[in-house]
Amino acid sequence: MILRPFEYVESKTVDDAVAALEAAGEDARVIAGGTALVPLMKHSILRPSLLVSIARVRGLAEITAEGAGGLRIGGIASHWTVSHAALVRERSPLLAYACGRVASPTIRSMGTLGGNLCYGESASDPSPALLALRATVRLHGPAGARTVPLTDFFTGFYETALRGAEVLTDIDVPAMPAGARWRYLKWTPRAQEDKALVGLAAMLVLDGRRCRVARLGLGGVAAWPVALTGAEQALEGQELDEATITRAADVAAGEVVPVDDLQGSAEYRRDMLRVWLRRVVSGLAEGGASSCPS
């Protein structure tokens, strides 16, 4: 597992990075933390001739308040930074919690939130939370800047909506509704450091036991992270009794195509999704999980 020779460019600005990527074409890759990219290079799965570093681009690691309760998180903010930032814990505790569940302390310290999203892995911990929060990503490329809802960002197996020489610069996280209840639950075959077979993030707004808003993000089951929009619709406007929750779990299991690998069969993942959704939604309905200040 020896790295093949490559060139390395350290960008000072996003425009510098975009220019370097555009000049090199498909033979270049962006690097910040490198926790996903470098192992792929060591195994010769990726063989870029040029690495364009954005690790020192000013402003890309900042976390700022946006509007009444929203956040803008720079693409190279580390998982550790996001999980420990007081502003994130206050405004988006679901995201802070999910980032704190990423792999090991070393990976959380080095790996970046933007890099995690660009990797496009199904078993990502932050992705389900950001899908439930209906986050958007800001991309900067040769044609300028554009914004993509995260629900449209993941397009296939390790594939995203990134085009050519684009760089993910920011993640915009809307405000969580007052009184919203949330939970992120992941199932791993052995230790927390393992990739999730099922990672389910939920945010509910309830009026008594009636669900006014349901947002569900899923990782580890399908080939890429997805929002469970069918299950959301099955919950919204309904009393969260056993029949409603079971029906929503069945809808969720039917709206994804589970992967089948050595860690778990497709049927096992589908069954675990049903179990996890019932457990998460039932717990939130009973008030047994965290909630945002009213």
mmCIF file of C-alpha atoms in Angstrom:
data_model
loop_
_atom_site.group_PDB
_atom_site.id
_atom_site.type_symbol
_atom_site.label_atom_id
_atom_site.label_comp_id
_atom_site.label_asym_id
_atom_site.label_seq_id
_atom_site.Cartn_x
_atom_site.Cartn_y
_atom_site.Cartn_z
ATOM 1 C CA MET A 1 0.000 0.000 0.000
ATOM 2 C CA ILE A 2 2.495 2.566 -1.217
ATOM 3 C CA LEU A 3 1.248 5.863 -2.577
ATOM 4 C CA ARG A 4 1.993 6.436 -6.235
ATOM 5 C CA PRO A 5 3.787 9.697 -7.119
ATOM 6 C CA PHE A 6 1.572 12.770 -7.388
ATOM 7 C CA GLU A 7 1.843 16.550 -7.429
ATOM 8 C CA TYR A 8 0.487 18.681 -4.619
ATOM 9 C CA VAL A 9 -0.852 22.234 -4.826
ATOM 10 C CA GLU A 10 -1.814 24.262 -1.772
ATOM 11 C CA SER A 11 -4.529 26.752 -2.689
ATOM 12 C CA LYS A 12 -4.852 30.123 -0.986
ATOM 13 C CA THR A 13 -8.367 30.830 -2.292
ATOM 14 C CA VAL A 14 -11.317 28.861 -3.616
ATOM 15 C CA ASP A 15 -10.743 30.404 -7.052
ATOM 16 C CA ASP A 16 -7.150 29.120 -6.986
ATOM 17 C CA ALA A 17 -8.409 25.621 -6.227
ATOM 18 C CA VAL A 18 -11.018 25.740 -8.984
ATOM 19 C CA ALA A 19 -8.437 26.949 -11.514
ATOM 20 C CA ALA A 20 -6.021 24.158 -10.592
ATOM 21 C CA LEU A 21 -8.758 21.529 -10.818
ATOM 22 C CA GLU A 22 -9.976 22.839 -14.163
ATOM 23 C CA ALA A 23 -6.464 22.845 -15.619
ATOM 24 C CA ALA A 24 -5.745 19.275 -14.498
ATOM 25 C CA GLY A 25 -9.088 17.809 -15.543
ATOM 26 C CA GLU A 26 -10.263 14.443 -14.212
ATOM 27 C CA ASP A 27 -6.760 13.604 -12.996
ATOM 28 C CA ALA A 28 -7.050 15.928 -9.971
ATOM 29 C CA ARG A 29 -8.728 15.599 -6.584
ATOM 30 C CA VAL A 30 -9.479 18.044 -3.775
ATOM 31 C CA ILE A 31 -7.954 17.211 -0.404
ATOM 32 C CA ALA A 32 -8.535 18.705 3.046
ATOM 33 C CA GLY A 33 -8.525 16.109 5.835
ATOM 34 C CA GLY A 34 -7.680 13.216 3.525
ATOM 35 C CA THR A 35 -9.246 10.553 5.764
ATOM 36 C CA ALA A 36 -11.245 9.049 2.880
ATOM 37 C CA LEU A 37 -9.067 10.002 -0.098
ATOM 38 C CA VAL A 38 -5.659 8.812 1.109
ATOM 39 C CA PRO A 39 -6.759 5.214 1.891
ATOM 40 C CA LEU A 40 -8.293 4.989 -1.587
ATOM 41 C CA MET A 41 -5.007 6.176 -3.068
ATOM 42 C CA LYS A 42 -3.017 3.671 -1.002
ATOM 43 C CA HIS A 43 -5.134 0.856 -2.426
ATOM 44 C CA SER A 44 -4.826 2.309 -5.962
ATOM 45 C CA ILE A 45 -8.597 2.683 -6.195
ATOM 46 C CA LEU A 46 -7.968 6.327 -7.051
ATOM 47 C CA ARG A 47 -4.772 7.421 -8.800
ATOM 48 C CA PRO A 48 -4.854 11.217 -9.087
ATOM 49 C CA SER A 49 -1.785 12.877 -10.533
ATOM 50 C CA LEU A 50 -2.603 16.107 -8.669
ATOM 51 C CA LEU A 51 -3.969 16.843 -5.207
ATOM 52 C CA VAL A 52 -5.375 20.337 -4.704
ATOM 53 C CA SER A 53 -5.388 21.229 -1.021
ATOM 54 C CA ILE A 54 -8.025 23.603 0.342
ATOM 55 C CA ALA A 55 -6.939 23.065 3.948
ATOM 56 C CA ARG A 56 -5.561 26.605 4.291
ATOM 57 C CA VAL A 57 -8.241 28.531 2.413
ATOM 58 C CA ARG A 58 -9.369 31.338 4.690
ATOM 59 C CA GLY A 59 -12.958 31.082 5.896
ATOM 60 C CA LEU A 60 -13.691 27.498 4.861
ATOM 61 C CA ALA A 61 -13.541 26.222 8.438
ATOM 62 C CA GLU A 62 -15.786 28.889 9.948
ATOM 63 C CA ILE A 63 -19.143 28.240 11.583
ATOM 64 C CA THR A 64 -21.488 31.226 11.603
ATOM 65 C CA ALA A 65 -25.070 32.009 12.569
ATOM 66 C CA GLU A 66 -27.471 32.502 9.666
ATOM 67 C CA GLY A 67 -30.814 34.167 10.219
ATOM 68 C CA ALA A 68 -33.026 33.166 13.114
ATOM 69 C CA GLY A 69 -31.576 29.843 14.172
ATOM 70 C CA GLY A 70 -29.765 28.739 11.017
ATOM 71 C CA LEU A 71 -26.099 27.885 10.476
ATOM 72 C CA ARG A 72 -23.476 28.142 7.772
ATOM 73 C CA ILE A 73 -20.676 25.631 8.211
ATOM 74 C CA GLY A 74 -17.494 25.843 6.159
ATOM 75 C CA GLY A 75 -16.703 22.763 4.113
ATOM 76 C CA ILE A 76 -13.405 22.006 5.858
ATOM 77 C CA ALA A 77 -14.733 22.282 9.416
ATOM 78 C CA SER A 78 -13.788 19.014 11.125
ATOM 79 C CA HIS A 79 -16.315 16.633 12.639
ATOM 80 C CA TRP A 80 -14.777 17.347 16.060
ATOM 81 C CA THR A 81 -15.179 21.089 15.565
ATOM 82 C CA VAL A 82 -18.811 20.755 14.475
ATOM 83 C CA SER A 83 -19.683 18.379 17.306
ATOM 84 C CA HIS A 84 -18.128 20.637 19.963
ATOM 85 C CA ALA A 85 -19.069 24.093 18.634
ATOM 86 C CA ALA A 86 -21.392 25.843 21.080
ATOM 87 C CA LEU A 87 -23.294 27.456 18.203
ATOM 88 C CA VAL A 88 -24.010 24.084 16.578
ATOM 89 C CA ARG A 89 -24.990 22.471 19.875
ATOM 90 C CA GLU A 90 -27.397 25.321 20.516
ATOM 91 C CA ARG A 91 -28.935 25.676 17.056
ATOM 92 C CA SER A 92 -28.595 22.198 15.546
ATOM 93 C CA PRO A 93 -27.999 19.624 18.298
ATOM 94 C CA LEU A 94 -28.951 16.768 15.977
ATOM 95 C CA LEU A 95 -26.014 17.594 13.699
ATOM 96 C CA ALA A 96 -23.625 18.074 16.626
ATOM 97 C CA TYR A 97 -24.593 14.673 17.996
ATOM 98 C CA ALA A 98 -24.250 12.886 14.638
ATOM 99 C CA CYS A 99 -20.803 14.397 13.983
ATOM 100 C CA GLY A 100 -19.753 13.159 17.411
ATOM 101 C CA ARG A 101 -20.593 9.591 16.345
ATOM 102 C CA VAL A 102 -18.238 9.580 13.343
ATOM 103 C CA ALA A 103 -15.702 6.730 13.488
ATOM 104 C CA SER A 104 -12.835 7.346 15.936
ATOM 105 C CA PRO A 105 -11.446 10.450 17.689
ATOM 106 C CA THR A 106 -8.617 10.584 15.154
ATOM 107 C CA ILE A 107 -10.988 10.568 12.186
ATOM 108 C CA ARG A 108 -13.253 13.124 13.840
ATOM 109 C CA SER A 109 -10.290 15.432 14.388
ATOM 110 C CA MET A 110 -8.928 15.138 10.837
ATOM 111 C CA GLY A 111 -11.964 14.440 8.681
ATOM 112 C CA THR A 112 -14.055 17.338 7.381
ATOM 113 C CA LEU A 113 -17.804 17.686 7.067
ATOM 114 C CA GLY A 114 -17.614 18.759 3.425
ATOM 115 C CA GLY A 115 -15.253 15.937 2.557
ATOM 116 C CA ASN A 116 -17.595 13.438 4.166
ATOM 117 C CA LEU A 117 -20.455 14.657 1.984
ATOM 118 C CA CYS A 118 -18.373 14.731 -1.206
ATOM 119 C CA TYR A 119 -17.246 11.144 -0.589
ATOM 120 C CA GLY A 120 -20.892 10.171 -1.012
ATOM 121 C CA GLU A 121 -20.737 7.130 1.240
ATOM 122 C CA SER A 122 -24.016 5.611 2.372
ATOM 123 C CA ALA A 123 -22.764 4.846 5.894
ATOM 124 C CA SER A 124 -21.963 8.501 6.663
ATOM 125 C CA ASP A 125 -23.130 9.697 10.089
ATOM 126 C CA PRO A 126 -23.579 13.420 9.312
ATOM 127 C CA SER A 127 -25.491 12.821 6.059
ATOM 128 C CA PRO A 128 -28.700 11.395 7.604
ATOM 129 C CA ALA A 129 -28.782 14.250 10.123
ATOM 130 C CA LEU A 130 -28.271 16.882 7.429
ATOM 131 C CA LEU A 131 -30.941 15.251 5.261
ATOM 132 C CA ALA A 132 -33.396 15.337 8.162
ATOM 133 C CA LEU A 133 -32.491 18.991 8.688
ATOM 134 C CA ARG A 134 -32.984 19.686 4.961
ATOM 135 C CA ALA A 135 -29.538 21.233 4.599
ATOM 136 C CA THR A 136 -28.182 22.635 1.343
ATOM 137 C CA VAL A 137 -24.616 22.726 0.042
ATOM 138 C CA ARG A 138 -22.888 25.613 -1.709
ATOM 139 C CA LEU A 139 -20.641 24.660 -4.623
ATOM 140 C CA HIS A 140 -18.125 26.902 -6.385
ATOM 141 C CA GLY A 141 -16.790 26.093 -9.833
ATOM 142 C CA PRO A 142 -15.677 27.612 -13.148
ATOM 143 C CA ALA A 143 -19.245 28.767 -13.878
ATOM 144 C CA GLY A 144 -19.608 30.436 -10.484
ATOM 145 C CA ALA A 145 -21.478 29.448 -7.338
ATOM 146 C CA ARG A 146 -24.621 27.366 -7.024
ATOM 147 C CA THR A 147 -26.678 25.868 -4.228
ATOM 148 C CA VAL A 148 -27.923 22.278 -4.172
ATOM 149 C CA PRO A 149 -30.381 20.786 -1.666
ATOM 150 C CA LEU A 150 -28.751 17.826 0.046
ATOM 151 C CA THR A 151 -31.754 15.735 -0.978
ATOM 152 C CA ASP A 152 -30.531 16.199 -4.583
ATOM 153 C CA PHE A 153 -26.794 16.040 -3.866
ATOM 154 C CA PHE A 154 -26.369 12.261 -3.551
ATOM 155 C CA THR A 155 -27.012 10.788 -6.983
ATOM 156 C CA GLY A 156 -25.688 7.218 -6.887
ATOM 157 C CA PHE A 157 -23.204 4.768 -5.395
ATOM 158 C CA TYR A 158 -20.381 7.081 -4.218
ATOM 159 C CA GLU A 159 -21.682 9.670 -6.690
ATOM 160 C CA THR A 160 -22.741 13.257 -6.049
ATOM 161 C CA ALA A 161 -23.941 16.313 -7.946
ATOM 162 C CA LEU A 162 -20.433 17.834 -7.980
ATOM 163 C CA ARG A 163 -19.410 18.837 -11.490
ATOM 164 C CA GLY A 164 -15.869 18.799 -12.788
ATOM 165 C CA ALA A 165 -13.784 21.435 -11.040
ATOM 166 C CA GLU A 166 -16.333 22.364 -8.364
ATOM 167 C CA VAL A 167 -15.465 22.729 -4.683
ATOM 168 C CA LEU A 168 -17.942 22.373 -1.824
ATOM 169 C CA THR A 169 -17.467 25.556 0.190
ATOM 170 C CA ASP A 170 -20.303 25.615 2.724
ATOM 171 C CA ILE A 171 -23.179 23.684 4.237
ATOM 172 C CA ASP A 172 -26.283 25.728 5.086
ATOM 173 C CA VAL A 173 -28.417 24.265 7.861
ATOM 174 C CA PRO A 174 -31.915 25.710 8.386
ATOM 175 C CA ALA A 175 -33.176 26.476 11.862
ATOM 176 C CA MET A 176 -34.734 23.596 13.753
ATOM 177 C CA PRO A 177 -38.357 24.412 14.622
ATOM 178 C CA ALA A 178 -39.049 25.421 18.212
ATOM 179 C CA GLY A 179 -39.883 22.365 20.268
ATOM 180 C CA ALA A 180 -38.617 19.941 17.604
ATOM 181 C CA ARG A 181 -37.665 16.546 18.956
ATOM 182 C CA TRP A 182 -34.709 14.746 17.442
ATOM 183 C CA ARG A 183 -32.666 11.590 17.590
ATOM 184 C CA TYR A 184 -29.869 9.884 15.666
ATOM 185 C CA LEU A 185 -29.518 6.142 16.101
ATOM 186 C CA LYS A 186 -26.956 3.948 14.360
ATOM 187 C CA TRP A 187 -26.407 0.204 14.324
ATOM 188 C CA THR A 188 -22.893 -1.139 13.760
ATOM 189 C CA PRO A 189 -21.831 -4.800 13.634
ATOM 190 C CA ARG A 190 -19.193 -4.402 16.344
ATOM 191 C CA ALA A 191 -17.811 -1.107 17.672
ATOM 192 C CA GLN A 192 -18.812 2.508 17.088
ATOM 193 C CA GLU A 193 -15.797 2.865 14.791
ATOM 194 C CA ASP A 194 -17.451 0.497 12.313
ATOM 195 C CA LYS A 195 -19.555 1.854 9.497
ATOM 196 C CA ALA A 196 -23.265 1.954 10.200
ATOM 197 C CA LEU A 197 -25.441 -0.799 8.795
ATOM 198 C CA VAL A 198 -28.348 1.468 9.643
ATOM 199 C CA GLY A 199 -28.087 5.130 10.608
ATOM 200 C CA LEU A 200 -31.410 6.901 11.126
ATOM 201 C CA ALA A 201 -31.855 10.587 11.940
ATOM 202 C CA ALA A 202 -35.272 11.939 12.852
ATOM 203 C CA MET A 203 -36.694 15.357 13.611
ATOM 204 C CA LEU A 204 -40.348 15.603 14.622
ATOM 205 C CA VAL A 205 -42.599 18.476 15.602
ATOM 206 C CA LEU A 206 -45.572 17.253 17.625
ATOM 207 C CA ASP A 207 -48.832 18.698 18.869
ATOM 208 C CA GLY A 208 -49.586 16.292 21.688
ATOM 209 C CA ARG A 209 -49.167 12.959 19.901
ATOM 210 C CA ARG A 210 -50.153 14.347 16.505
ATOM 211 C CA CYS A 211 -47.203 14.778 14.153
ATOM 212 C CA ARG A 212 -47.096 18.178 12.474
ATOM 213 C CA VAL A 213 -43.654 17.814 10.844
ATOM 214 C CA ALA A 214 -41.577 14.690 10.201
ATOM 215 C CA ARG A 215 -38.098 14.683 8.708
ATOM 216 C CA LEU A 216 -36.162 11.422 8.355
ATOM 217 C CA GLY A 217 -32.647 10.841 6.974
ATOM 218 C CA LEU A 218 -31.180 7.380 6.381
ATOM 219 C CA GLY A 219 -27.665 6.058 5.908
ATOM 220 C CA GLY A 220 -26.145 2.598 5.587
ATOM 221 C CA VAL A 221 -29.153 0.845 4.050
ATOM 222 C CA ALA A 222 -29.419 2.086 0.467
ATOM 223 C CA ALA A 223 -26.431 2.643 -1.816
ATOM 224 C CA TRP A 224 -26.368 6.335 -0.868
ATOM 225 C CA PRO A 225 -27.872 8.492 1.911
ATOM 226 C CA VAL A 226 -31.554 9.262 1.367
ATOM 227 C CA ALA A 227 -34.443 11.209 2.865
ATOM 228 C CA LEU A 228 -37.370 8.920 3.682
ATOM 229 C CA THR A 229 -40.016 11.176 2.188
ATOM 230 C CA GLY A 230 -42.654 8.452 1.954
ATOM 231 C CA ALA A 231 -42.361 7.604 5.629
ATOM 232 C CA GLU A 232 -42.423 11.313 6.466
ATOM 233 C CA GLN A 233 -45.740 11.679 4.659
ATOM 234 C CA ALA A 234 -47.103 8.612 6.451
ATOM 235 C CA LEU A 235 -46.404 10.296 9.805
ATOM 236 C CA GLU A 236 -47.402 13.902 9.163
ATOM 237 C CA GLY A 237 -50.892 14.838 10.264
ATOM 238 C CA GLN A 238 -51.346 11.542 12.095
ATOM 239 C CA GLU A 239 -51.626 10.501 15.721
ATOM 240 C CA LEU A 240 -48.433 8.612 16.523
ATOM 241 C CA ASP A 241 -50.036 5.405 17.701
ATOM 242 C CA GLU A 242 -48.618 1.928 17.120
ATOM 243 C CA ALA A 243 -50.510 1.412 13.866
ATOM 244 C CA THR A 244 -49.307 4.703 12.350
ATOM 245 C CA ILE A 245 -45.694 4.100 13.340
ATOM 246 C CA THR A 246 -45.750 0.525 12.020
ATOM 247 C CA ARG A 247 -47.255 1.727 8.737
ATOM 248 C CA ALA A 248 -44.543 4.390 8.397
ATOM 249 C CA ALA A 249 -41.857 1.774 9.082
ATOM 250 C CA ASP A 250 -43.277 -0.436 6.343
ATOM 251 C CA VAL A 251 -43.373 2.517 3.941
ATOM 252 C CA ALA A 252 -39.728 3.304 4.747
ATOM 253 C CA ALA A 253 -38.695 -0.300 4.139
ATOM 254 C CA GLY A 254 -40.438 -0.214 0.773
ATOM 255 C CA GLU A 255 -39.042 3.084 -0.506
ATOM 256 C CA VAL A 256 -35.361 2.080 -0.457
ATOM 257 C CA VAL A 257 -33.367 -0.602 -2.250
ATOM 258 C CA PRO A 258 -31.010 -2.019 0.410
ATOM 259 C CA VAL A 259 -27.465 -3.008 -0.440
ATOM 260 C CA ASP A 260 -26.359 -6.606 0.076
ATOM 261 C CA ASP A 261 -22.790 -7.175 1.257
ATOM 262 C CA LEU A 262 -20.651 -9.128 3.729
ATOM 263 C CA GLN A 263 -21.674 -6.872 6.615
ATOM 264 C CA GLY A 264 -25.378 -7.515 6.176
ATOM 265 C CA SER A 265 -27.876 -8.820 3.681
ATOM 266 C CA ALA A 266 -30.440 -6.607 1.998
ATOM 267 C CA GLU A 267 -33.244 -8.282 3.931
ATOM 268 C CA TYR A 268 -31.423 -7.793 7.240
ATOM 269 C CA ARG A 269 -30.943 -4.106 6.519
ATOM 270 C CA ARG A 270 -34.602 -3.757 5.554
ATOM 271 C CA ASP A 271 -35.724 -5.451 8.769
ATOM 272 C CA MET A 272 -33.376 -3.312 10.873
ATOM 273 C CA LEU A 273 -34.730 -0.174 9.211
ATOM 274 C CA ARG A 274 -38.231 -1.152 10.316
ATOM 275 C CA VAL A 275 -37.021 -1.804 13.868
ATOM 276 C CA TRP A 276 -34.988 1.420 14.037
ATOM 277 C CA LEU A 277 -37.760 3.617 12.687
ATOM 278 C CA ARG A 278 -40.317 2.201 15.102
ATOM 279 C CA ARG A 279 -37.890 2.630 17.991
ATOM 280 C CA VAL A 280 -36.886 6.194 17.102
ATOM 281 C CA VAL A 281 -40.377 7.516 16.348
ATOM 282 C CA SER A 282 -41.947 5.776 19.348
ATOM 283 C CA GLY A 283 -39.283 7.225 21.612
ATOM 284 C CA LEU A 284 -39.807 10.727 20.273
ATOM 285 C CA ALA A 285 -43.575 10.401 20.592
ATOM 286 C CA GLU A 286 -43.140 9.485 24.255
ATOM 287 C CA GLY A 287 -40.873 12.481 24.811
ATOM 288 C CA GLY A 288 -37.930 10.261 25.669
ATOM 289 C CA ALA A 289 -35.337 12.070 23.547
ATOM 290 C CA SER A 290 -33.842 15.504 23.172
ATOM 291 C CA SER A 291 -35.831 18.523 22.079
ATOM 292 C CA CYS A 292 -35.023 22.063 20.987
ATOM 293 C CA PRO A 293 -35.937 24.979 23.253
ATOM 294 C CA SER A 294 -39.427 26.386 22.698
#
